[in-house]
Coordinates of C-alpha atoms (C1' of nucleotides) in Angstrom, one line a residue:
Chain C
X7 CA -30.8 12.0 -7.4
X8 CA -27.9 11.3 -5.0
X9 CA -26.9 14.0 -2.6
X10 CA -23.5 15.5 -3.3
X11 CA -20.5 13.9 -1.7
X12 CA -17.7 16.1 -0.4
X13 CA -14.5 14.4 1.0
X14 CA -11.1 15.8 1.8
X15 CA -7.6 14.8 2.5
X16 CA -5.7 17.1 4.9
X17 CA -2.0 16.3 5.0
X18 CA 0.5 18.1 7.1
X19 CA 3.3 18.8 4.7
X20 CA 6.3 17.4 6.5
X21 CA 8.2 16.5 3.5
X22 CA 7.2 13.0 2.5
X23 CA 4.0 11.2 1.8
X24 CA 3.7 8.0 3.8
X25 CA 2.1 5.1 2.0
X26 CA -0.6 4.8 4.7
X27 CA -1.5 8.5 4.2
X28 CA -1.3 8.0 0.5
X29 CA -3.9 5.3 0.7
X30 CA -6.1 7.5 2.8
X31 CA -5.9 10.2 0.2
X32 CA -6.5 7.6 -2.6
X33 CA -9.6 6.3 -0.9
X34 CA -11.0 9.8 -0.5
X35 CA -10.3 10.6 -4.1
X36 CA -11.8 7.3 -5.3
X37 CA -14.9 7.9 -3.2
X38 CA -15.4 11.3 -4.7
X39 CA -14.6 10.2 -8.3
X40 CA -17.0 7.2 -7.9
X41 CA -19.8 9.8 -7.6
X42 CA -18.6 11.6 -10.7
X43 CA -20.1 15.1 -11.0
X44 CA -21.7 14.6 -7.6
X45 CA -18.4 14.1 -5.9
X46 CA -15.9 16.7 -4.7
X47 CA -12.4 16.0 -3.5
X48 CA -10.9 18.8 -1.4
X49 CA -7.2 19.1 -0.5
X50 CA -6.5 21.1 2.6
X51 CA -3.1 21.7 4.0
X52 CA -2.6 21.4 7.8
X53 CA 0.4 23.6 8.0
X54 CA 0.1 24.8 11.6
X55 CA 3.5 23.4 12.4
X56 CA 5.5 26.4 11.1
X57 CA 8.8 24.7 11.5
X58 CA 8.2 21.9 9.1
X59 CA 5.5 23.4 6.9
X60 CA 7.9 25.2 4.7
X61 CA 6.9 26.3 1.2
X62 CA 9.3 23.8 -0.2
X63 CA 7.7 21.0 1.7
X64 CA 4.2 22.1 0.6
X65 CA 5.4 22.1 -3.0
X66 CA 7.0 18.7 -2.6
X67 CA 3.7 17.3 -1.2
X68 CA 1.7 18.8 -4.0
X69 CA 4.1 17.4 -6.6
X70 CA 3.7 13.9 -5.2
X71 CA -0.1 14.2 -5.3
X72 CA 0.0 15.3 -8.9
X73 CA 2.3 12.5 -9.7
X74 CA 0.0 10.0 -8.1
X75 CA -2.8 11.5 -10.1
X76 CA -5.0 12.4 -7.2
X77 CA -6.3 15.7 -8.7
X78 CA -8.2 17.9 -6.3
X79 CA -11.3 19.9 -7.1
X80 CA -10.7 22.5 -4.3
X81 CA -7.5 23.4 -2.6
X82 CA -4.1 24.8 -3.2
X83 CA -3.6 26.2 -6.6
X84 CA -7.1 25.6 -7.7
X85 CA -9.0 27.6 -5.1
X86 CA -12.7 27.0 -4.4
X87 CA -15.7 28.4 -2.6
X88 CA -14.3 27.7 0.9
X89 CA -10.9 29.4 0.7
X90 CA -8.4 29.5 2.3
X91 CA -7.4 25.9 2.2
X92 CA -4.4 26.4 4.4
X93 CA -5.0 25.9 8.0
X94 CA -2.5 28.6 8.9
X95 CA -4.7 31.1 7.2
X96 CA -7.9 30.1 8.9
X97 CA -7.5 31.6 12.4
X98 CA -10.6 33.8 11.9
X99 CA -12.7 30.8 11.5
X100 CA -11.3 29.2 14.6
X101 CA -11.8 32.2 16.8
X102 CA -15.4 32.7 15.6
X103 CA -16.2 29.1 16.4
X104 CA -14.5 29.4 19.8
X105 CA -16.6 32.4 20.6
X106 CA -19.7 30.4 19.7
X107 CA -18.6 27.6 22.0
X108 CA -18.1 30.1 24.9
X109 CA -21.5 31.8 24.2
X110 CA -23.4 28.5 24.2
X111 CA -21.6 27.4 27.4
X112 CA -19.8 24.5 25.7
X113 CA -16.3 25.8 26.4
X114 CA -14.6 27.3 29.5
X115 CA -11.3 28.4 30.7
X116 CA -9.3 25.9 32.8
X117 CA -6.6 27.3 35.0
X118 CA -4.8 24.1 35.8
X119 CA -1.1 23.8 36.1
X120 CA 0.8 21.1 34.2
X121 CA 2.0 19.7 37.4
X122 CA -1.5 19.2 38.7
X123 CA -2.6 17.5 35.5
X124 CA 0.4 15.2 35.5
X125 CA -0.2 14.3 39.1
X126 CA -3.8 13.5 38.5
X127 CA -2.9 11.3 35.6
X128 CA -0.3 9.4 37.5
X129 CA -2.7 8.9 40.4
X130 CA -5.3 7.4 38.1
X131 CA -2.9 5.1 36.5
X132 CA -1.5 3.9 39.9
X133 CA -5.1 3.2 41.0
X134 CA -5.7 1.4 37.7
X135 CA -8.6 3.7 37.1
X136 CA -9.3 5.4 33.8
X137 CA -8.0 8.9 33.8
X138 CA -10.7 11.4 33.3
X139 CA -10.0 15.1 33.5
X140 CA -12.1 16.8 36.1
X141 CA -12.3 20.5 35.5
X142 CA -12.0 22.7 38.5
X143 CA -13.0 25.7 36.4
X144 CA -15.9 23.9 34.7
X145 CA -18.6 25.8 36.7
X146 CA -16.7 29.0 37.2
X147 CA -18.9 31.9 36.3
X148 CA -17.9 33.7 33.1
X149 CA -17.2 37.0 34.8
X150 CA -14.7 35.5 37.3
X151 CA -13.2 33.4 34.6
X152 CA -12.7 36.4 32.4
X153 CA -11.3 38.4 35.3
X154 CA -8.7 35.8 36.1
X155 CA -7.7 35.5 32.5
X156 CA -7.4 39.3 32.2
X157 CA -5.2 39.3 35.3
X158 CA -2.7 37.2 33.3
X159 CA -3.4 33.8 34.8
X160 CA -2.4 30.9 32.5
X161 CA -5.3 28.9 31.1
X162 CA -6.4 26.6 28.3
X163 CA -9.8 26.4 26.8
X164 CA -11.6 23.1 27.4
X165 CA -14.8 21.6 25.9
X166 CA -17.5 20.8 28.4
X167 CA -18.2 17.1 27.7
X168 CA -21.5 15.7 29.0
X169 CA -21.0 13.5 32.1
X170 CA -23.6 11.0 31.2
X171 CA -24.7 9.1 28.2
X172 CA -22.7 7.7 25.3
X173 CA -21.6 9.1 22.0
X174 CA -21.7 6.6 19.2
X175 CA -19.7 6.7 16.1
X176 CA -21.5 5.3 13.1
X177 CA -18.7 4.1 10.9
X178 CA -19.0 2.9 7.3
X179 CA -16.2 0.4 7.9
X180 CA -16.4 -0.5 11.6
X181 CA -20.1 -0.2 12.2
X182 CA -21.2 1.4 15.5
X183 CA -18.9 2.0 18.3
X184 CA -20.1 3.5 21.6
X185 CA -18.0 5.7 23.9
X186 CA -19.0 6.6 27.4
X187 CA -19.2 10.4 27.7
X188 CA -18.2 10.1 31.3
X189 CA -14.8 8.6 30.3
X190 CA -13.9 11.2 27.7
X191 CA -13.2 14.1 30.0
X192 CA -13.1 17.8 29.1
X193 CA -10.5 18.1 26.5
X194 CA -8.5 21.1 25.4
X195 CA -9.8 22.8 22.2
X196 CA -7.6 25.9 22.2
X197 CA -4.6 27.5 23.9
X198 CA -4.8 30.8 25.8
X199 CA -3.9 32.7 22.7
X200 CA -6.8 31.2 20.9
X201 CA -4.8 28.9 18.7
X202 CA -6.9 25.8 18.1
X203 CA -5.9 22.2 18.7
X204 CA -6.3 19.4 16.2
X205 CA -9.7 18.1 17.1
X206 CA -11.2 21.5 17.1
X207 CA -9.5 22.9 14.0
X208 CA -10.4 19.8 12.1
X209 CA -14.0 20.0 12.9
X210 CA -14.2 23.7 12.2
X211 CA -12.6 23.2 8.8
X212 CA -14.6 20.2 7.9
X213 CA -17.8 21.9 8.9
X214 CA -16.9 25.1 7.0
X215 CA -16.0 23.1 3.9
X216 CA -19.2 21.1 4.2
X217 CA -17.4 17.8 4.2
X218 CA -20.0 15.0 4.2
X219 CA -17.7 11.9 4.6
X220 CA -14.6 11.8 6.7
X221 CA -12.4 8.9 5.5
X222 CA -9.2 8.6 7.5
X223 CA -6.9 6.3 9.4
X224 CA -8.1 4.1 12.2
X225 CA -5.7 5.9 14.5
X226 CA -8.3 8.7 14.6
X227 CA -11.2 6.6 15.9
X228 CA -10.7 7.6 19.5
X229 CA -10.8 11.3 18.5
X230 CA -14.1 10.8 16.7
X231 CA -16.5 11.0 19.7
X232 CA -14.9 14.3 20.7
X233 CA -15.3 15.6 17.3
X234 CA -18.9 14.6 17.1
X235 CA -19.5 16.5 20.3
X236 CA -18.0 19.6 18.8
X237 CA -20.1 19.3 15.7
X238 CA -23.2 19.1 17.8
X239 CA -22.2 22.0 20.0
X240 CA -21.6 24.1 16.9
X241 CA -25.0 23.0 15.5
X242 CA -23.3 21.6 12.4
X243 CA -24.3 18.3 10.7
X244 CA -22.1 15.4 11.7
X245 CA -20.5 13.8 8.7
X246 CA -20.3 10.1 8.0
X247 CA -17.1 8.5 9.1
X248 CA -15.0 5.7 7.6
X249 CA -12.0 4.6 9.5
X250 CA -9.4 2.7 7.5
X251 CA -7.3 -0.1 8.9
X252 CA -3.7 0.8 9.5
X253 CA -1.0 0.1 6.9
X254 CA 2.0 -1.7 8.2
X255 CA 5.4 -2.5 6.8
X256 CA 6.3 -5.9 5.4
X257 CA 7.6 -7.0 8.8
X258 CA 4.4 -6.1 10.5
X259 CA 5.9 -3.0 12.1
X260 CA 4.8 0.5 11.5
X261 CA 6.0 1.9 8.3
X262 CA 9.2 3.7 8.7
X263 CA 11.5 5.3 6.2
X264 CA 14.5 3.6 7.7
X265 CA 13.4 0.0 7.5
X266 CA 11.4 0.2 4.3
X267 CA 12.9 1.4 1.1
X268 CA 9.6 2.4 -0.5
X269 CA 7.7 3.5 2.5
X270 CA 6.7 6.7 0.9
X271 CA 5.3 7.7 -2.4
X272 CA 8.4 9.6 -3.6
X273 CA 10.5 6.5 -3.3
X274 CA 8.0 4.7 -5.6
X275 CA 8.2 7.5 -8.1
X276 CA 12.0 7.4 -7.9
X277 CA 12.0 3.7 -8.5
X278 CA 10.0 4.1 -11.7
X279 CA 6.6 3.0 -10.7
X280 CA 3.5 3.9 -12.8
X281 CA 1.0 6.1 -10.9
X282 CA -1.9 3.9 -12.1
X283 CA -0.2 0.8 -10.7
X284 CA 0.5 2.5 -7.4
X285 CA -3.1 3.5 -7.1
X286 CA -4.2 0.0 -8.0
X287 CA -1.8 -1.6 -5.5
X288 CA -2.6 0.8 -2.7
X289 CA -6.3 0.3 -3.2
X290 CA -5.8 -3.4 -2.7
X291 CA -4.4 -2.9 0.7
X292 CA -7.5 -3.2 2.9
X293 CA -9.9 -3.3 0.1
X294 CA -10.8 -5.6 -2.8
X295 CA -13.3 -5.6 -5.6
X296 CA -14.3 -9.2 -5.3
X297 CA -11.3 -11.2 -4.0
X298 CA -10.4 -12.2 -7.5
X299 CA -9.6 -9.1 -9.5
X300 CA -6.1 -7.9 -9.0
X301 CA -5.5 -5.7 -12.0
X302 CA -7.7 -2.7 -12.1
X303 CA -7.2 0.1 -14.6
X304 CA -8.1 3.5 -13.2
X305 CA -11.6 3.6 -14.6
X306 CA -12.4 0.2 -13.2
X307 CA -11.0 1.2 -9.9
X308 CA -13.2 4.2 -9.7
X309 CA -16.2 2.3 -10.8
X310 CA -15.7 -0.6 -8.4
X311 CA -14.6 1.3 -5.3
X312 CA -16.9 1.0 -2.4
X313 CA -15.8 2.1 1.0
X314 CA -18.1 -0.2 2.9
X315 CA -16.1 -3.1 1.4
X316 CA -12.9 -2.1 3.2
X317 CA -11.6 -4.5 5.8
X318 CA -11.4 -3.8 9.5
X319 CA -8.0 -5.3 10.1
X320 CA -4.6 -3.8 9.6
X321 CA -2.6 -4.9 6.6
X322 CA 1.1 -5.2 5.8
X323 CA 2.1 -3.8 2.5
X324 CA 3.4 -6.4 0.1
X325 CA 6.1 -4.7 -2.0
X326 CA 6.7 -7.8 -4.1
X327 CA 3.1 -7.8 -5.2
X328 CA 3.2 -4.1 -5.9
X329 CA 6.2 -4.6 -8.1
X330 CA 4.5 -7.4 -9.9
X331 CA 1.4 -5.3 -10.4
X332 CA 3.5 -2.5 -11.7
X333 CA 5.0 -4.8 -14.3
X334 CA 1.4 -5.8 -15.4
X335 CA 0.5 -2.1 -15.8
X336 CA 3.7 -1.3 -17.7
X337 CA 3.2 -4.2 -20.1
X338 CA -0.4 -3.2 -20.6
X339 CA 0.5 0.3 -21.7
X340 CA 0.5 1.3 -25.3
X341 CA 4.0 2.1 -26.6
X342 CA 3.1 5.8 -26.6
X343 CA 2.0 5.7 -23.0
X344 CA 5.0 3.7 -22.0
X345 CA 7.3 6.2 -23.6
X346 CA 5.5 9.1 -21.9
X347 CA 5.9 7.4 -18.5
X348 CA 9.5 6.6 -19.1
X349 CA 10.3 10.1 -20.3
X350 CA 8.5 11.5 -17.2
X351 CA 10.5 9.3 -15.0
X352 CA 13.8 10.2 -16.6
X353 CA 13.2 13.9 -16.4
X354 CA 11.5 14.1 -13.0
X355 CA 12.7 11.3 -10.9
X356 CA 15.6 9.4 -12.2
X357 CA 18.5 9.3 -9.7
X358 CA 21.4 11.6 -10.6
X359 CA 23.9 8.9 -11.2
X360 CA 26.0 9.5 -14.2
X361 CA 26.5 5.9 -15.3
X362 CA 22.9 5.0 -14.7
X363 CA 21.7 8.1 -16.6
X364 CA 24.0 7.4 -19.5
X365 CA 22.4 4.1 -20.0
X366 CA 18.9 5.4 -19.5
X367 CA 19.4 8.1 -22.1
X368 CA 21.4 6.1 -24.6
X369 CA 18.5 5.7 -27.0
X370 CA 15.1 7.5 -27.2
X371 CA 12.1 6.2 -25.3
X372 CA 10.4 4.6 -28.3
X373 CA 13.5 2.5 -29.1
X374 CA 13.8 1.6 -25.4
X375 CA 10.2 0.5 -25.4
X376 CA 10.7 -1.9 -28.3
X377 CA 13.7 -3.4 -26.5
X378 CA 12.5 -3.7 -22.9
X379 CA 8.8 -2.9 -22.3
X380 CA 7.9 -6.6 -22.0
X381 CA 10.8 -7.2 -19.7
X382 CA 10.8 -4.6 -16.9
X383 CA 8.6 -4.3 -13.9
X384 CA 9.8 -0.7 -13.1
X385 CA 11.4 2.0 -15.2
X386 CA 14.5 1.9 -13.0
X387 CA 15.3 -1.6 -14.4
X388 CA 15.6 -0.2 -17.9
X389 CA 19.1 1.2 -17.7
X390 CA 20.6 -2.2 -16.8
X391 CA 19.1 -3.6 -19.9
X392 CA 20.4 -0.8 -22.1
X393 CA 23.8 -0.6 -20.6
X394 CA 25.2 -2.8 -23.4
X395 CA 24.7 0.0 -25.8
X396 CA 27.0 2.3 -23.9
X397 CA 30.6 2.8 -25.1
X398 CA 33.3 1.9 -24.4
X399 CA 32.3 -1.8 -24.6
X400 CA 33.1 -3.9 -21.6
X401 CA 32.3 -7.4 -20.6
X402 CA 30.8 -8.1 -17.2
X403 CA 32.9 -10.7 -15.4
X404 CA 30.1 -13.1 -15.6
X405 CA 29.6 -12.6 -19.3
X406 CA 33.2 -13.1 -20.1
X407 CA 33.4 -16.2 -17.9
X408 CA 30.4 -17.7 -19.7
X409 CA 31.8 -16.9 -23.1
X410 CA 35.1 -18.4 -22.2
X411 CA 33.4 -21.6 -21.2
X412 CA 31.9 -22.0 -24.7
X413 CA 35.5 -22.6 -25.9
X414 CA 36.0 -24.1 -29.4
X415 CA 32.3 -24.1 -30.2
X416 CA 32.1 -20.4 -29.3
X417 CA 35.0 -19.6 -31.7
X418 CA 33.3 -21.6 -34.5
X419 CA 29.9 -19.9 -33.9
X420 CA 31.4 -16.4 -33.8
X421 CA 33.5 -17.0 -36.9
X422 CA 30.5 -18.3 -38.8
X423 CA 28.0 -15.7 -37.6
X424 CA 30.4 -12.8 -38.4
X425 CA 30.7 -14.0 -41.9
X426 CA 26.9 -14.5 -42.2
X427 CA 26.2 -11.1 -40.9
X428 CA 28.8 -9.4 -43.0
X429 CA 27.0 -10.8 -46.1
X430 CA 23.7 -9.2 -45.1
X431 CA 22.3 -6.6 -47.4
X432 CA 19.9 -5.1 -44.9
X433 CA 20.4 -4.8 -41.1
X434 CA 16.8 -5.4 -40.2
X435 CA 15.1 -7.5 -37.6
X436 CA 13.8 -10.1 -39.9
X437 CA 17.0 -10.4 -41.9
X438 CA 19.1 -10.6 -38.7
X439 CA 16.8 -13.3 -37.3
X440 CA 17.1 -15.3 -40.6
X441 CA 20.8 -15.1 -40.6
X442 CA 21.1 -16.2 -37.0
X443 CA 18.7 -19.0 -37.4
X444 CA 20.5 -20.0 -40.5
X445 CA 23.7 -20.2 -38.5
X446 CA 22.1 -22.8 -36.3
X447 CA 21.2 -24.9 -39.2
X448 CA 24.5 -24.5 -40.9
X449 CA 26.4 -25.6 -37.8
X450 CA 23.7 -28.1 -36.7
X451 CA 23.6 -26.6 -33.3
X452 CA 20.7 -25.9 -31.0
X453 CA 19.7 -22.2 -30.8
X454 CA 20.9 -22.0 -27.3
X455 CA 24.4 -23.1 -28.2
X456 CA 24.6 -20.5 -30.9
X457 CA 22.8 -17.5 -29.5
X458 CA 24.5 -17.5 -26.1
X459 CA 28.1 -16.8 -27.3
X460 CA 26.7 -14.2 -29.7
X461 CA 24.9 -12.5 -27.0
X462 CA 27.9 -12.5 -24.7
X463 CA 30.1 -11.2 -27.4
X464 CA 27.9 -8.5 -28.7
X465 CA 26.5 -7.2 -25.5
X466 CA 29.1 -8.1 -22.9
X467 CA 26.2 -9.1 -20.6
X468 CA 24.4 -12.3 -19.7
X469 CA 21.1 -10.5 -19.6
X470 CA 20.0 -8.4 -22.5
X471 CA 17.1 -7.7 -24.7
X472 CA 16.3 -10.1 -27.6
X473 CA 19.3 -11.0 -29.7
X474 CA 18.3 -9.6 -33.0
X475 CA 16.8 -6.6 -31.4
X476 CA 20.1 -6.0 -29.6
X477 CA 22.1 -6.3 -32.7
X478 CA 19.7 -4.1 -34.6
X479 CA 20.0 -1.4 -31.9
X480 CA 23.8 -1.8 -31.9
X481 CA 24.0 -1.3 -35.7
X482 CA 26.0 -3.1 -38.2
X483 CA 29.4 -1.7 -37.6
X484 CA 29.5 -2.0 -33.9
X485 CA 28.0 -5.4 -33.9
X486 CA 30.5 -6.8 -36.4
X487 CA 33.4 -5.1 -34.6
X488 CA 32.4 -6.6 -31.2
X489 CA 31.8 -10.0 -32.7
X490 CA 35.2 -10.0 -34.4
X491 CA 37.1 -8.8 -31.4
X492 CA 35.4 -11.2 -29.1
X493 CA 36.2 -14.0 -31.5
X494 CA 39.9 -13.1 -31.4
X495 CA 40.0 -12.8 -27.7
X496 CA 38.2 -16.1 -27.2
X497 CA 40.3 -18.0 -29.6
X498 CA 43.4 -16.7 -27.9
X499 CA 42.0 -17.8 -24.5
X500 CA 41.2 -21.2 -25.9
X501 CA 44.7 -21.6 -27.4
X502 CA 46.2 -20.6 -24.1
X503 CA 44.2 -23.2 -22.1
X504 CA 44.8 -26.2 -24.4
X505 CA 48.4 -27.0 -23.3
X506 CA 47.3 -27.1 -19.7
X507 CA 44.5 -29.5 -20.5
Chain F
rG13 C1' -2.8 0.8 33.6
rC14 C1' -7.2 2.5 31.0
rU15 C1' -10.4 3.1 26.5
rC16 C1' -11.3 1.5 21.6
rG17 C1' -10.4 -1.6 17.5
rG18 C1' -8.6 -6.1 15.2
rU19 C1' -7.3 -11.7 14.5
rU20 C1' -8.5 -16.8 7.3
rC21 C1' -2.2 -19.7 3.7
rG22 C1' 4.7 -16.3 4.7
rU23 C1' 1.9 -11.7 2.5
rC24 C1' -2.7 -9.2 0.2
rU25 C1' -7.4 -11.1 0.3
rA26 C1' -12.7 -13.9 -0.9
rG27 C1' -16.1 -15.6 2.5
rU28 C1' -22.3 -12.4 6.6
rG29 C1' -24.9 -20.5 9.1
rG30 C1' -25.2 -25.3 4.8
rC31 C1' -22.4 -24.0 -2.2
rC32 C1' -15.8 -24.4 2.3
rU33 C1' -12.5 -31.7 2.5
rA34 C1' -12.0 -22.8 2.6
rG35 C1' -11.5 -19.7 -3.4
rG36 C1' -8.1 -16.0 -6.0
rA37 C1' -3.4 -13.3 -6.1
rC38 C1' 1.8 -12.2 -4.7
rG39 C1' 5.9 -15.0 -3.0
rC40 C1' 8.5 -19.6 -3.0
rU41 C1' 8.7 -24.0 -5.9
rG42 C1' 8.3 -28.5 -10.0
rC43 C1' 7.4 -29.1 -15.2
rC44 C1' 6.5 -26.9 -20.1
rC45 C1' 7.4 -22.8 -23.6
rU46 C1' 11.9 -20.3 -24.8
rC47 C1' 18.0 -17.0 -27.8
rU48 C1' 19.4 -14.8 -21.9
rC49 C1' 16.0 -12.0 -19.1
rA50 C1' 10.9 -11.3 -18.7
rC51 C1' 6.1 -13.0 -20.2
rG52 C1' 2.8 -17.1 -20.7
rG53 C1' 0.8 -22.3 -19.6
rC54 C1' 0.1 -26.6 -16.3
rG55 C1' 1.1 -28.3 -11.2
rG56 C1' 2.8 -28.0 -5.9
rU57 C1' 3.3 -25.4 -1.1
rA58 C1' 0.5 -23.2 2.7
rA59 C1' -4.6 -20.6 6.7
rC60 C1' -10.1 -20.1 9.6
rA61 C1' -5.4 -17.6 17.0
rC62 C1' -7.1 -20.7 21.3
rG63 C1' -11.1 -22.6 24.5
rG64 C1' -16.1 -22.9 25.5
rG65 C1' -21.1 -22.4 24.0
rU66 C1' -25.8 -21.7 20.4
rU67 C1' -27.4 -24.8 16.2
rC68 C1' -29.4 -30.6 12.6
rA69 C1' -25.2 -27.5 10.7
rA70 C1' -20.1 -22.3 12.4
rA71 C1' -14.5 -19.4 9.2
rU72 C1' -19.3 -17.1 9.6
rC73 C1' -23.5 -16.0 15.8
rC74 C1' -22.4 -15.5 21.5
rC75 C1' -18.9 -15.6 25.7
rG76 C1' -14.0 -16.0 27.7
rU77 C1' -8.5 -16.2 26.9
rA78 C1' -4.2 -15.0 24.1
rC79 C1' -1.9 -12.0 20.9
rC80 C1' -1.4 -7.5 17.7
rG81 C1' -2.6 -2.4 17.0
rA82 C1' -4.3 2.6 18.0
rG83 C1' -5.4 6.3 21.4
rU84 C1' -4.7 7.9 26.2
rA85 C1' -0.7 15.7 25.0
rC86 C1' -2.0 23.1 25.9
rC87 C1' 1.1 16.9 18.7
rA88 C1' -1.4 16.0 14.4

RNA sequence: GCUCGGUUCGUCUAGUGGCCUAGGACGCUGCCCUCUCACGGCGGUAACACGGGUUCAAAUCCCGUACCGAGUACCA
C-alpha cells in the first residue's frame, strides 16, 4: 500500500492566474490525481495582502481554477479537516508556532534598526563578501529581551540558524542541493505584532495541513533550506520537494501581461481554449511523457504524469503549439462535448462585442459544430466563420474583388446555378451537392471555377464553411436571393468594364 | 557583488557512455489531397554553448569559461 500523498497549491489572489502559476497548480493536481484515492489536492488562499486580496479577486481566482478543471479536495467552498484554508484566518496557528519557537530557543527578538541592516548589507557587498545577518540580540537572555520589548523598543522575530553544517534539499527534480548554514543568516519569521512572514507562515500551514510533497516554482529553491530548518525546529516531518523550472514568455523574458496576450489563464479562457487542451499544453512545458506523445487526454495525462520526469531547465511557452494542440482537442471532441464547450465559452467568456456576439449566436451550437468544428482551433474563431449568416448581407472587399475577377464565367456560373437550385425539390446537403456538381459537368468547368463565384456570391466572404453546408444553413430563399442579386451586380460590372478593355 | 540553479533544432522536447552521421512535435517551407478555410499524406529546414580532460568510445562523466535565470526584504 502506498502512503497517502497530500499536495497543495497556495495562490495569492491578486486578480489573475499567471501561466507559470497555473502550471504549478496543474502539476500538484496531476500528482494528487495520479495517486487516485490516495492523493489529496488542497487549495489554500494566501490572502495576507489585504489590499489586493479582495473577495472579488478570490472569486475570480476560484472561477479560473474551476474553468481549468483543477478541482480541489480541501479548500475554499469545500472545507476539509484542516480549516480554515485562508491564511488571513490562521493567525492563531502562527502565534502558537511562534511561541513554540521561542520556548525551544529557536527564535529571538532582534532590535536592529533598518539603517543598521542596510549599512551592514552595503558593507558586505562593497567587500564582495556574502552578506550574512549577524544578530546582536541572538544571545540576549529572554528576560532582558522581553523587558526591552515591553518597554516599546522596536524589534522583529528572527530564527536562530545554526552557524555550522549544511542543510541539504532533497529535490525530486533537481536532486540534492546543499546550502551552508553559516551563509543563511538569521532570517525574520515574524514582525513585532506577531504577524508571520512568508517562509514561516508557509511552513506552519503546510505542516498543519500535513502536506507531504511541496511542488512549486524554482524561484523558491533558495527559501527551502530556511523552511527545512523551521520544520525541524517545530519537530514536524519535512515534506518532499519538487522545484519546477520557470516558465518564460515566447521571447525568453519573464511572462508579463503587457508583452504576452495570453500570459494568464483568463486570457486563454476568453480566447476560447478548451480546459483539457490547456492542461495538456501546460503539462508539456517542462515535462513530457516520452518525447513522442503530444496529445494527451486528461485520463492519459493523469496516468502518465511523473514529477521526477520534469526537466531542470526553464522553458518558454510556445503559444503556436498551444493553439495547435487546442485545435486537436476541439476536433477530437464529440459534437455534444464541442457544443457544451462552445456554449460555455459564449455565456461565460465571450467578449462583449456586439458584432462578434451577433455572429456567434446566429445559430445554435449544434448547427455551428456541423459547420466549423473541423475548421477552428479556438472557439473565438467561430464567429468569423459564421458571420456570413448575419443580415444585412455584405461583401467583404476581398470577396467582391475576387468575384468581380471571375467576370463572364462568373455570370454564367451564377445564372446556371441559380436555375439549378431553383429546380431543387429538397434543400438538403446531398441534393445541394448533387446540383452543384451537376453544374460543373453541365458547364464543363473545374469545381474550383464553379464553386468560388458561388461561395463569394452566397457568403460575401472568401473564407467560409463548406459550400453546400453554407447554402443549407442559409436556407433556400436567402441563398437564391443572394445568388440572383450577385449575378445582377456582377453582370453590370462586367458590362461596365468591357468598353474600357 | 554573493548564494543557488540551468544550457540539445527558432520554440517545446527525447536522450543517464556505444542503438545518435542526435528522434518526435510546433513553426516555417516544397509537393499531394481539396469547393475556400481547416484537416490529412509525403518531403525539406534546423541543435548537443565553448574549451579542456576521463574513456577503446561522451550530448551523456569530471573541471574551467561564457551566457541565461532565480534568490539575496520586517514581499510572496
